[in-house]
Amino acid sequence: MDSSQYWRPLVPACTILESMYIEESSNKNGVISLIFSLKEEVGALAKVLRTFEEKDINLTHIESRPSRLNKDEYEFFINLEGKNVPALDKIVKSLRNDIGATVHELSRTKKKDTVPWFPRSIQELDRFANQILSYGAELDADHPGFKDPVYRARRKEFADIAYNYKHGQPIPRVTYTEEEKKTWGIVFRELKSLYPTHACYEHNHVFPLLEKYCGYQEDNIPQLEDISKFLQTCTGFRLRPVAGLLSSRDFLAGLAFRVFHSTQYIRHASKPMYTPEPDICHELLGHVPLFADPSFAQFSQEIGLASLGAPDDFIEKLATVYWFTVEFGLCKEGDSLKAYGAGLLSSFGELQYSLSGKPEIQPLILEKTAVQKYPVTEFQPIYYVAESFKDAKEKLRKFTQTIPRPFSVRYNPYTQRIEVLDNAKQLKNLADTINSEMGILCNALQKIK
């Protein structure tokens, strides 16, 4: 059994889920997922497998790791075929009563037309922050660091930080190695040389502030905790460490709370100008500067709010909108085009290519943008141009009105909770809040006349 293996637990292992919707992809092929733990003793797993065999249940996937809760136990993650739903209750009962296993059911086929679960409080982001879809401590065979045992061990250290983090805690500081700082320095130096001519005004306005207050230097990798505190003073955004890629639904849900899930690891030193996944260069050089801008922060949060409770097909559309705006967006500045997308601002090659006149450039029309196909591992063949962040926000608001959701939502920054606006009391509270803010606005206008 590989003790370094990290399969993704869909919730903390001590929690039994009650929500109607658990995980975006688990039910697409009628798959049921379970986690169970067993004492490390001879024949324990054989008894479990025999139980499944006796009830004619087919396991499609099984993984194991040492338990993080009890040192003398192992945890197993399994997938069953959806056709086994009728026998599931008996299986769970047998595992608990006959074998003494601790069992947690993670998914069943969701009911048609039910609203997908979404977090209501910022603390509930803890429930899915470790549901990474790829990478983390495990790397694909084509990853530059796949054959490097030192790099893989280092990635496990970063994964441990993310897995153990809970909302409200300070983000653990990392002592980066000289090699890691050298890789950062190469990327930092090359990209900074392009920002004055290629990056949007908002990015160039914030970047010197990050150098002054957050340790952005060629020979220093900034700490997420310092940046998170800085962002909170600017726009209320904060960072949260994550081990790898989240599902679109989970990642966008974080934005609804003005939380950005950020990696802490850095790309492999053998290819400093390439990474097949988001890394700290992408997060800190591409994303962070714009999250300090109030207008862009509002745009990002509204994409997140639109995702809460949205059907799967609209999540895909919103994720595509995010891709062509927050990741690879261009905007107008006078007669010029500038980059504001993090995927561009963290890629020396694509930042130049996107403004070279070679790729196709289209105006940002969300109904069209939301269904545009795109490559993940190569330069984009098409980029969409926003007139301004204000214009992008207005288009997003109109687009989100088409989401078939039986309620509206708003974020309450005082309670850090999502308020579902589906009854008269909630609407009255919102009206009172708006009325109060309007009073402040009118009073201020009177004083500056």
Tab-separated table of C-alpha atoms in Angstrom:
chain	number	residue	atom	x	y	z
A	1	MET	CA	0.000	0.000	0.000
A	2	ASP	CA	1.409	3.361	-1.038
A	3	SER	CA	1.428	5.674	1.950
A	4	SER	CA	2.093	8.703	-0.247
A	5	GLN	CA	-1.056	8.191	-2.287
A	6	TYR	CA	-3.760	10.844	-2.003
A	7	TRP	CA	-7.126	9.846	-3.381
A	8	ARG	CA	-9.509	12.712	-2.946
A	9	PRO	CA	-11.944	12.334	-0.023
A	10	LEU	CA	-15.114	14.138	-1.069
A	11	VAL	CA	-15.761	15.381	2.474
A	12	PRO	CA	-13.914	15.120	5.768
A	13	ALA	CA	-13.814	11.412	6.642
A	14	CYS	CA	-15.682	11.920	9.913
A	15	THR	CA	-18.741	13.454	8.223
A	16	ILE	CA	-21.833	11.589	6.979
A	17	LEU	CA	-23.361	13.633	4.186
A	18	GLU	CA	-26.978	14.712	4.203
A	19	SER	CA	-27.102	16.920	1.112
A	20	MET	CA	-28.910	15.895	-2.053
A	21	TYR	CA	-25.921	16.642	-4.237
A	22	ILE	CA	-22.362	15.791	-3.302
A	23	GLU	CA	-19.883	15.779	-6.135
A	24	GLU	CA	-20.148	16.978	-9.707
A	25	SER	CA	-18.801	14.037	-11.670
A	26	SER	CA	-19.451	11.069	-9.429
A	27	ASN	CA	-22.917	10.315	-10.762
A	28	LYS	CA	-22.406	10.929	-14.450
A	29	ASN	CA	-21.913	7.240	-15.136
A	30	GLY	CA	-24.159	5.967	-12.343
A	31	VAL	CA	-21.274	5.472	-9.927
A	32	ILE	CA	-21.670	5.086	-6.158
A	33	SER	CA	-18.710	6.008	-3.972
A	34	LEU	CA	-17.894	4.762	-0.472
A	35	ILE	CA	-15.105	5.257	2.023
A	36	PHE	CA	-14.577	2.645	4.721
A	37	SER	CA	-11.810	2.051	7.229
A	38	LEU	CA	-10.521	-1.257	8.585
A	39	LYS	CA	-8.102	-2.263	11.301
A	40	GLU	CA	-4.775	-3.340	9.845
A	41	GLU	CA	-5.007	-7.104	10.357
A	42	VAL	CA	-4.613	-10.206	8.218
A	43	GLY	CA	-7.683	-11.031	6.122
A	44	ALA	CA	-9.637	-7.852	6.890
A	45	LEU	CA	-9.901	-6.649	3.291
A	46	ALA	CA	-10.592	-10.189	2.058
A	47	LYS	CA	-13.704	-10.322	4.265
A	48	VAL	CA	-14.984	-7.087	2.727
A	49	LEU	CA	-14.368	-8.229	-0.835
A	50	ARG	CA	-16.092	-11.525	-0.066
A	51	THR	CA	-19.148	-9.592	1.152
A	52	PHE	CA	-19.376	-7.698	-2.124
A	53	GLU	CA	-18.914	-10.911	-4.100
A	54	GLU	CA	-21.670	-12.719	-2.190
A	55	LYS	CA	-24.121	-9.931	-2.987
A	56	ASP	CA	-23.041	-9.869	-6.657
A	57	ILE	CA	-21.767	-6.280	-6.465
A	58	ASN	CA	-19.151	-5.187	-8.954
A	59	LEU	CA	-16.360	-2.864	-7.763
A	60	THR	CA	-15.139	-0.598	-10.544
A	61	HIS	CA	-12.380	1.130	-8.570
A	62	ILE	CA	-10.554	0.742	-5.257
A	63	GLU	CA	-7.738	2.744	-3.631
A	64	SER	CA	-6.165	2.702	-0.179
A	65	ARG	CA	-4.081	4.802	2.191
A	66	PRO	CA	-3.138	4.753	5.886
A	67	SER	CA	-5.844	6.377	8.009
A	68	ARG	CA	-5.157	9.941	9.084
A	69	LEU	CA	-7.387	9.453	12.136
A	70	ASN	CA	-6.203	6.094	13.479
A	71	LYS	CA	-2.664	4.841	12.932
A	72	ASP	CA	-3.694	1.179	13.165
A	73	GLU	CA	-6.293	1.456	10.392
A	74	TYR	CA	-6.352	1.724	6.605
A	75	GLU	CA	-8.928	3.675	4.615
A	76	PHE	CA	-10.359	2.420	1.321
A	77	PHE	CA	-12.080	4.450	-1.383
A	78	ILE	CA	-14.285	2.403	-3.734
A	79	ASN	CA	-16.655	2.959	-6.640
A	80	LEU	CA	-19.608	0.652	-7.317
A	81	GLU	CA	-21.768	0.424	-10.401
A	82	GLY	CA	-25.016	2.393	-10.144
A	83	LYS	CA	-27.089	-0.737	-10.752
A	84	ASN	CA	-26.120	-1.855	-7.248
A	85	VAL	CA	-28.183	0.874	-5.526
A	86	PRO	CA	-30.905	-1.553	-4.313
A	87	ALA	CA	-28.351	-3.638	-2.410
A	88	LEU	CA	-26.383	-0.691	-1.054
A	89	ASP	CA	-28.165	-0.366	2.308
A	90	LYS	CA	-27.616	-4.055	3.068
A	91	ILE	CA	-23.956	-3.778	2.121
A	92	VAL	CA	-23.374	-0.753	4.348
A	93	LYS	CA	-25.187	-2.480	7.233
A	94	SER	CA	-23.137	-5.647	6.769
A	95	LEU	CA	-19.839	-3.750	6.674
A	96	ARG	CA	-20.718	-1.896	9.857
A	97	ASN	CA	-22.294	-4.681	11.877
A	98	ASP	CA	-20.615	-7.875	10.666
A	99	ILE	CA	-17.117	-6.637	9.882
A	100	GLY	CA	-16.862	-3.574	12.114
A	101	ALA	CA	-15.887	-1.200	9.349
A	102	THR	CA	-16.524	2.540	9.528
A	103	VAL	CA	-18.432	3.411	6.350
A	104	HIS	CA	-19.234	6.764	4.777
A	105	GLU	CA	-21.434	6.929	1.699
A	106	LEU	CA	-20.371	9.754	-0.591
A	107	SER	CA	-22.821	9.662	-3.478
A	108	ARG	CA	-25.972	8.179	-4.875
A	109	THR	CA	-27.883	9.039	-7.976
A	110	LYS	CA	-29.349	12.452	-7.361
A	111	LYS	CA	-33.052	13.046	-7.773
A	112	LYS	CA	-34.107	14.676	-10.973
A	113	ASP	CA	-34.774	18.425	-10.753
A	114	THR	CA	-33.271	18.769	-7.277
A	115	VAL	CA	-31.076	21.785	-6.649
A	116	PRO	CA	-27.376	20.900	-6.362
A	117	TRP	CA	-25.917	21.393	-2.899
A	118	PHE	CA	-23.880	24.527	-2.367
A	119	PRO	CA	-22.109	26.040	0.649
A	120	ARG	CA	-24.116	28.542	2.687
A	121	SER	CA	-21.312	29.697	4.994
A	122	ILE	CA	-17.652	30.381	4.339
A	123	GLN	CA	-16.735	27.615	6.812
A	124	GLU	CA	-18.464	25.082	4.569
A	125	LEU	CA	-15.721	25.534	1.985
A	126	ASP	CA	-13.827	23.095	4.206
A	127	ARG	CA	-16.210	20.385	3.006
A	128	PHE	CA	-14.872	20.271	-0.539
A	129	ALA	CA	-11.513	22.044	-0.513
A	130	ASN	CA	-9.710	18.679	-0.754
A	131	GLN	CA	-11.804	17.262	-3.596
A	132	ILE	CA	-9.072	17.759	-6.156
A	133	LEU	CA	-9.578	16.267	-9.604
A	134	SER	CA	-5.926	15.880	-10.577
A	135	TYR	CA	-2.328	16.476	-9.568
A	136	GLY	CA	-1.862	17.388	-5.908
A	137	ALA	CA	0.727	14.936	-4.598
A	138	GLU	CA	0.209	12.617	-7.575
A	139	LEU	CA	1.537	13.574	-11.025
A	140	ASP	CA	0.665	12.363	-14.505
A	141	ALA	CA	3.348	10.521	-16.468
A	142	ASP	CA	3.858	13.500	-18.817
A	143	HIS	CA	4.423	15.956	-15.955
A	144	PRO	CA	8.013	17.365	-15.982
A	145	GLY	CA	8.449	16.296	-12.359
A	146	PHE	CA	7.012	12.784	-12.694
A	147	LYS	CA	10.396	11.015	-12.578
A	148	ASP	CA	11.901	13.310	-9.944
A	149	PRO	CA	11.497	11.700	-6.473
A	150	VAL	CA	12.684	14.863	-4.678
A	151	TYR	CA	10.094	17.001	-6.482
A	152	ARG	CA	7.333	14.447	-5.824
A	153	ALA	CA	8.198	14.382	-2.115
A	154	ARG	CA	8.103	18.157	-2.075
A	155	ARG	CA	4.684	18.150	-3.694
A	156	LYS	CA	3.461	15.870	-0.919
A	157	GLU	CA	4.585	18.476	1.636
A	158	PHE	CA	2.484	21.118	-0.098
A	159	ALA	CA	-0.452	18.730	-0.371
A	160	ASP	CA	-0.300	18.066	3.383
A	161	ILE	CA	-0.550	21.795	4.096
A	162	ALA	CA	-3.652	22.125	1.934
A	163	TYR	CA	-5.316	18.959	3.245
A	164	ASN	CA	-4.901	20.032	6.868
A	165	TYR	CA	-5.952	23.647	6.418
A	166	LYS	CA	-9.284	24.866	7.816
A	167	HIS	CA	-10.966	28.223	7.287
A	168	GLY	CA	-9.899	30.818	9.819
A	169	GLN	CA	-6.444	29.415	10.356
A	170	PRO	CA	-3.381	31.386	9.241
A	171	ILE	CA	-1.968	29.894	6.048
A	172	PRO	CA	1.233	28.024	6.973
A	173	ARG	CA	4.393	29.702	5.768
A	174	VAL	CA	6.658	27.792	3.411
A	175	THR	CA	10.445	27.877	3.400
A	176	TYR	CA	11.161	27.653	-0.313
A	177	THR	CA	14.379	26.041	-1.524
A	178	GLU	CA	17.038	27.888	-3.506
A	179	GLU	CA	16.057	25.925	-6.614
A	180	GLU	CA	12.398	26.903	-6.169
A	181	LYS	CA	13.338	30.567	-5.703
A	182	LYS	CA	15.537	30.392	-8.803
A	183	THR	CA	12.616	29.045	-10.864
A	184	TRP	CA	10.345	31.793	-9.501
A	185	GLY	CA	13.009	34.387	-10.310
A	186	ILE	CA	13.239	33.357	-13.952
A	187	VAL	CA	9.470	33.562	-14.419
A	188	PHE	CA	9.164	36.797	-12.400
A	189	ARG	CA	11.906	38.570	-14.347
A	190	GLU	CA	10.672	37.589	-17.802
A	191	LEU	CA	7.026	38.427	-17.143
A	192	LYS	CA	7.701	41.706	-15.356
A	193	SER	CA	9.519	42.924	-18.447
A	194	LEU	CA	6.322	42.509	-20.486
A	195	TYR	CA	3.766	43.937	-18.059
A	196	PRO	CA	4.260	47.644	-18.893
A	197	THR	CA	3.364	47.053	-22.556
A	198	HIS	CA	1.056	44.024	-22.381
A	199	ALA	CA	-0.850	44.041	-19.063
A	200	CYS	CA	-3.979	46.058	-18.349
A	201	TYR	CA	-3.890	49.237	-16.263
A	202	GLU	CA	-5.379	47.551	-13.183
A	203	HIS	CA	-2.648	44.905	-13.101
A	204	ASN	CA	0.132	47.446	-13.539
A	205	HIS	CA	-1.391	49.694	-10.875
A	206	VAL	CA	-1.467	46.956	-8.227
A	207	PHE	CA	1.806	45.193	-9.007
A	208	PRO	CA	4.085	47.809	-7.353
A	209	LEU	CA	1.902	47.609	-4.228
A	210	LEU	CA	2.483	43.862	-4.079
A	211	GLU	CA	6.217	44.483	-4.360
A	212	LYS	CA	6.035	47.011	-1.526
A	213	TYR	CA	3.728	45.182	0.893
A	214	CYS	CA	3.782	41.470	0.016
A	215	GLY	CA	7.392	40.625	-0.779
A	216	TYR	CA	7.046	40.328	-4.572
A	217	GLN	CA	10.716	40.159	-5.549
A	218	GLU	CA	12.809	38.273	-8.054
A	219	ASP	CA	14.672	36.447	-5.274
A	220	ASN	CA	11.699	35.854	-2.965
A	221	ILE	CA	8.514	33.802	-3.332
A	222	PRO	CA	5.737	35.653	-1.471
A	223	GLN	CA	3.734	33.929	1.284
A	224	LEU	CA	0.004	33.293	0.756
A	225	GLU	CA	-0.852	34.572	4.240
A	226	ASP	CA	0.717	37.996	3.579
A	227	ILE	CA	-1.045	38.292	0.214
A	228	SER	CA	-4.377	37.170	1.660
A	229	LYS	CA	-4.245	39.874	4.333
A	230	PHE	CA	-3.365	42.474	1.698
A	231	LEU	CA	-6.278	41.445	-0.546
A	232	GLN	CA	-8.714	41.555	2.376
A	233	THR	CA	-7.816	45.208	2.959
A	234	CYS	CA	-8.338	45.972	-0.751
A	235	THR	CA	-11.465	44.071	-1.795
A	236	GLY	CA	-12.277	41.482	0.871
A	237	PHE	CA	-10.823	38.663	-1.249
A	238	ARG	CA	-8.725	36.053	0.548
A	239	LEU	CA	-6.572	33.100	-0.433
A	240	ARG	CA	-6.924	29.510	0.655
A	241	PRO	CA	-4.311	26.780	-0.023
A	242	VAL	CA	-5.356	23.931	-2.306
A	243	ALA	CA	-3.483	20.772	-3.335
A	244	GLY	CA	-4.522	20.742	-7.000
A	245	LEU	CA	-7.376	21.280	-9.440
A	246	LEU	CA	-10.919	21.499	-8.051
A	247	SER	CA	-14.069	20.792	-10.024
A	248	SER	CA	-15.570	23.828	-11.743
A	249	ARG	CA	-18.527	23.829	-9.364
A	250	ASP	CA	-16.372	23.798	-6.241
A	251	PHE	CA	-13.871	26.359	-7.505
A	252	LEU	CA	-16.576	28.817	-8.584
A	253	ALA	CA	-18.390	28.372	-5.261
A	254	GLY	CA	-15.297	29.679	-3.503
A	255	LEU	CA	-15.414	32.887	-5.559
A	256	ALA	CA	-18.955	33.525	-4.284
A	257	PHE	CA	-17.383	34.071	-0.835
A	258	ARG	CA	-14.469	36.063	-2.310
A	259	VAL	CA	-12.202	33.108	-1.633
A	260	PHE	CA	-9.603	32.084	-4.196
A	261	HIS	CA	-8.185	28.566	-3.904
A	262	SER	CA	-4.475	28.960	-4.534
A	263	THR	CA	-1.664	26.463	-4.960
A	264	GLN	CA	1.608	26.904	-3.041
A	265	TYR	CA	3.870	24.591	-5.041
A	266	ILE	CA	5.972	25.729	-7.984
A	267	ARG	CA	6.571	24.196	-11.412
A	268	HIS	CA	9.481	21.818	-12.010
A	269	ALA	CA	12.867	23.515	-12.369
A	270	SER	CA	13.650	21.702	-15.628
A	271	LYS	CA	10.989	23.772	-17.461
A	272	PRO	CA	10.621	27.124	-15.709
A	273	MET	CA	8.598	28.616	-18.560
A	274	TYR	CA	6.101	25.737	-18.733
A	275	THR	CA	3.598	24.134	-16.381
A	276	PRO	CA	0.751	21.715	-17.213
A	277	GLU	CA	-1.168	22.898	-14.121
A	278	PRO	CA	-1.732	26.045	-12.063
A	279	ASP	CA	1.200	26.767	-9.760
A	280	ILE	CA	2.220	29.625	-7.483
A	281	CYS	CA	3.642	31.604	-10.417
A	282	HIS	CA	0.273	31.451	-12.156
A	283	GLU	CA	-1.665	32.322	-8.996
A	284	LEU	CA	0.486	35.160	-7.670
A	285	LEU	CA	1.595	36.799	-10.911
A	286	GLY	CA	-1.568	36.187	-12.921
A	287	HIS	CA	-4.557	36.183	-10.550
A	288	VAL	CA	-3.645	38.075	-7.406
A	289	PRO	CA	-3.078	41.602	-8.818
A	290	LEU	CA	-6.569	41.741	-10.319
A	291	PHE	CA	-8.263	40.478	-7.158
A	292	ALA	CA	-7.044	43.707	-5.521
A	293	ASP	CA	-9.115	45.733	-8.015
A	294	PRO	CA	-12.700	46.382	-6.750
A	295	SER	CA	-14.377	46.150	-10.155
A	296	PHE	CA	-12.641	42.917	-11.153
A	297	ALA	CA	-13.218	41.429	-7.686
A	298	GLN	CA	-16.938	42.115	-8.059
A	299	PHE	CA	-16.992	40.507	-11.516
A	300	SER	CA	-15.245	37.394	-10.178
A	301	GLN	CA	-17.614	37.108	-7.221
A	302	GLU	CA	-20.674	37.431	-9.448
A	303	ILE	CA	-19.517	34.471	-11.535
A	304	GLY	CA	-19.243	32.525	-8.282
A	305	LEU	CA	-22.677	33.596	-7.035
A	306	ALA	CA	-24.219	32.639	-10.377
A	307	SER	CA	-22.834	29.109	-9.992
A	308	LEU	CA	-24.528	28.360	-6.652
A	309	GLY	CA	-27.302	25.835	-7.204
A	310	ALA	CA	-26.987	26.067	-10.993
A	311	PRO	CA	-27.556	22.944	-13.123
A	312	ASP	CA	-24.529	21.092	-14.455
A	313	ASP	CA	-24.873	22.412	-18.011
A	314	PHE	CA	-24.810	26.002	-16.753
A	315	ILE	CA	-21.801	25.260	-14.561
A	316	GLU	CA	-20.005	24.234	-17.740
A	317	LYS	CA	-21.058	27.483	-19.413
A	318	LEU	CA	-19.985	29.600	-16.444
A	319	ALA	CA	-16.644	27.766	-16.305
A	320	THR	CA	-16.162	28.556	-20.011
A	321	VAL	CA	-17.003	32.218	-19.393
A	322	TYR	CA	-14.450	32.183	-16.572
A	323	TRP	CA	-11.883	30.615	-18.904
A	324	PHE	CA	-12.242	33.291	-21.580
A	325	THR	CA	-12.369	36.191	-19.106
A	326	VAL	CA	-10.571	35.648	-15.803
A	327	GLU	CA	-8.044	33.246	-17.347
A	328	PHE	CA	-7.576	34.424	-20.939
A	329	GLY	CA	-9.427	37.714	-21.251
A	330	LEU	CA	-8.372	40.803	-23.186
A	331	CYS	CA	-9.757	44.305	-22.656
A	332	LYS	CA	-9.702	47.623	-24.474
A	333	GLU	CA	-7.580	50.523	-23.272
A	334	GLY	CA	-8.054	53.436	-25.638
A	335	ASP	CA	-7.076	52.191	-29.079
A	336	SER	CA	-5.043	49.273	-27.702
A	337	LEU	CA	-5.738	45.792	-26.404
A	338	LYS	CA	-4.319	44.668	-23.068
A	339	ALA	CA	-4.368	41.385	-21.177
A	340	TYR	CA	-6.198	40.884	-17.891
A	341	GLY	CA	-6.522	37.080	-17.930
A	342	ALA	CA	-4.291	35.251	-15.443
A	343	GLY	CA	-3.408	32.536	-17.946
A	344	LEU	CA	-1.922	35.233	-20.174
A	345	LEU	CA	-0.294	37.294	-17.429
A	346	SER	CA	1.548	34.220	-16.134
A	347	SER	CA	2.709	32.921	-19.536
A	348	PHE	CA	5.627	34.709	-21.207
A	349	GLY	CA	4.920	33.113	-24.575
A	350	GLU	CA	1.144	33.358	-24.717
A	351	LEU	CA	1.073	36.914	-23.363
A	352	GLN	CA	3.057	38.005	-26.409
A	353	TYR	CA	1.120	35.746	-28.778
A	354	SER	CA	-2.317	36.965	-27.655
A	355	LEU	CA	-1.454	40.553	-28.646
A	356	SER	CA	0.574	39.700	-31.753
A	357	GLY	CA	-2.300	39.986	-34.227
A	358	LYS	CA	-2.054	36.290	-35.096
A	359	PRO	CA	-4.961	34.766	-33.085
A	360	GLU	CA	-8.629	35.456	-33.766
A	361	ILE	CA	-10.082	38.280	-31.649
A	362	GLN	CA	-13.817	38.497	-30.938
A	363	PRO	CA	-15.973	40.835	-28.821
A	364	LEU	CA	-17.166	39.407	-25.502
A	365	ILE	CA	-20.679	38.148	-26.169
A	366	LEU	CA	-21.401	35.720	-23.337
A	367	GLU	CA	-24.078	33.709	-25.148
A	368	LYS	CA	-21.427	32.885	-27.737
A	369	THR	CA	-18.425	32.770	-25.426
A	370	ALA	CA	-20.129	30.337	-23.024
A	371	VAL	CA	-20.279	27.558	-25.629
A	372	GLN	CA	-16.891	28.102	-27.299
A	373	LYS	CA	-14.628	25.039	-27.180
A	374	TYR	CA	-11.051	25.589	-26.087
A	375	PRO	CA	-7.743	23.715	-25.745
A	376	VAL	CA	-6.156	23.364	-22.299
A	377	THR	CA	-2.520	22.557	-23.072
A	378	GLU	CA	-1.770	24.922	-25.968
A	379	PHE	CA	-2.216	28.574	-26.918
A	380	GLN	CA	-5.816	29.654	-27.400
A	381	PRO	CA	-6.892	30.055	-31.041
A	382	ILE	CA	-9.425	32.753	-30.076
A	383	TYR	CA	-9.585	35.494	-27.442
A	384	TYR	CA	-12.561	37.611	-26.353
A	385	VAL	CA	-12.297	41.339	-25.711
A	386	ALA	CA	-14.242	43.157	-22.987
A	387	GLU	CA	-14.976	46.857	-23.393
A	388	SER	CA	-14.338	47.241	-19.641
A	389	PHE	CA	-14.842	45.323	-16.401
A	390	LYS	CA	-18.064	47.297	-15.897
A	391	ASP	CA	-19.322	46.205	-19.310
A	392	ALA	CA	-18.352	42.586	-18.573
A	393	LYS	CA	-20.281	42.694	-15.283
A	394	GLU	CA	-23.433	44.006	-16.967
A	395	LYS	CA	-23.248	41.276	-19.601
A	396	LEU	CA	-22.711	38.656	-16.906
A	397	ARG	CA	-25.767	39.833	-14.961
A	398	LYS	CA	-27.958	39.538	-18.038
A	399	PHE	CA	-26.522	36.124	-18.836
A	400	THR	CA	-27.115	34.779	-15.321
A	401	GLN	CA	-30.800	35.689	-15.573
A	402	THR	CA	-31.129	32.763	-17.984
A	403	ILE	CA	-30.000	30.223	-15.352
A	404	PRO	CA	-32.999	28.018	-14.434
A	405	ARG	CA	-32.704	28.445	-10.670
A	406	PRO	CA	-35.841	28.825	-8.470
A	407	PHE	CA	-34.244	31.512	-6.287
A	408	SER	CA	-31.667	34.294	-6.218
A	409	VAL	CA	-28.715	34.572	-3.867
A	410	ARG	CA	-26.624	37.312	-2.312
A	411	TYR	CA	-23.514	37.269	-0.158
A	412	ASN	CA	-23.737	38.888	3.250
A	413	PRO	CA	-20.207	40.115	4.044
A	414	TYR	CA	-21.071	40.713	7.711
A	415	THR	CA	-22.070	37.110	8.421
A	416	GLN	CA	-19.982	35.614	5.571
A	417	ARG	CA	-23.024	33.615	4.544
A	418	ILE	CA	-25.006	33.122	1.348
A	419	GLU	CA	-28.580	34.346	1.699
A	420	VAL	CA	-31.144	32.551	-0.449
A	421	LEU	CA	-33.741	35.086	-1.569
A	422	ASP	CA	-36.804	32.880	-1.851
A	423	ASN	CA	-39.301	34.370	0.623
A	424	ALA	CA	-40.857	37.704	1.594
A	425	LYS	CA	-38.814	38.087	4.777
A	426	GLN	CA	-35.508	37.743	2.903
A	427	LEU	CA	-36.635	40.247	0.288
A	428	LYS	CA	-37.725	42.731	2.969
A	429	ASN	CA	-34.343	42.449	4.667
A	430	LEU	CA	-32.626	43.086	1.341
A	431	ALA	CA	-34.890	46.079	0.640
A	432	ASP	CA	-34.065	47.539	4.071
A	433	THR	CA	-30.349	47.141	3.394
A	434	ILE	CA	-30.638	48.797	-0.020
A	435	ASN	CA	-32.749	51.608	1.450
A	436	SER	CA	-30.106	52.264	4.097
A	437	GLU	CA	-27.322	52.335	1.504
A	438	MET	CA	-29.376	54.649	-0.714
A	439	GLY	CA	-29.799	57.006	2.217
A	440	ILE	CA	-26.032	57.142	2.679
A	441	LEU	CA	-25.578	57.752	-1.069
A	442	CYS	CA	-28.131	60.576	-1.187
A	443	ASN	CA	-26.631	62.218	1.883
A	444	ALA	CA	-23.149	62.055	0.359
A	445	LEU	CA	-24.390	63.523	-2.945
A	446	GLN	CA	-25.947	66.430	-1.100
A	447	LYS	CA	-22.657	67.202	0.610
A	448	ILE	CA	-20.544	67.272	-2.545
A	449	LYS	CA	-22.834	69.490	-4.591
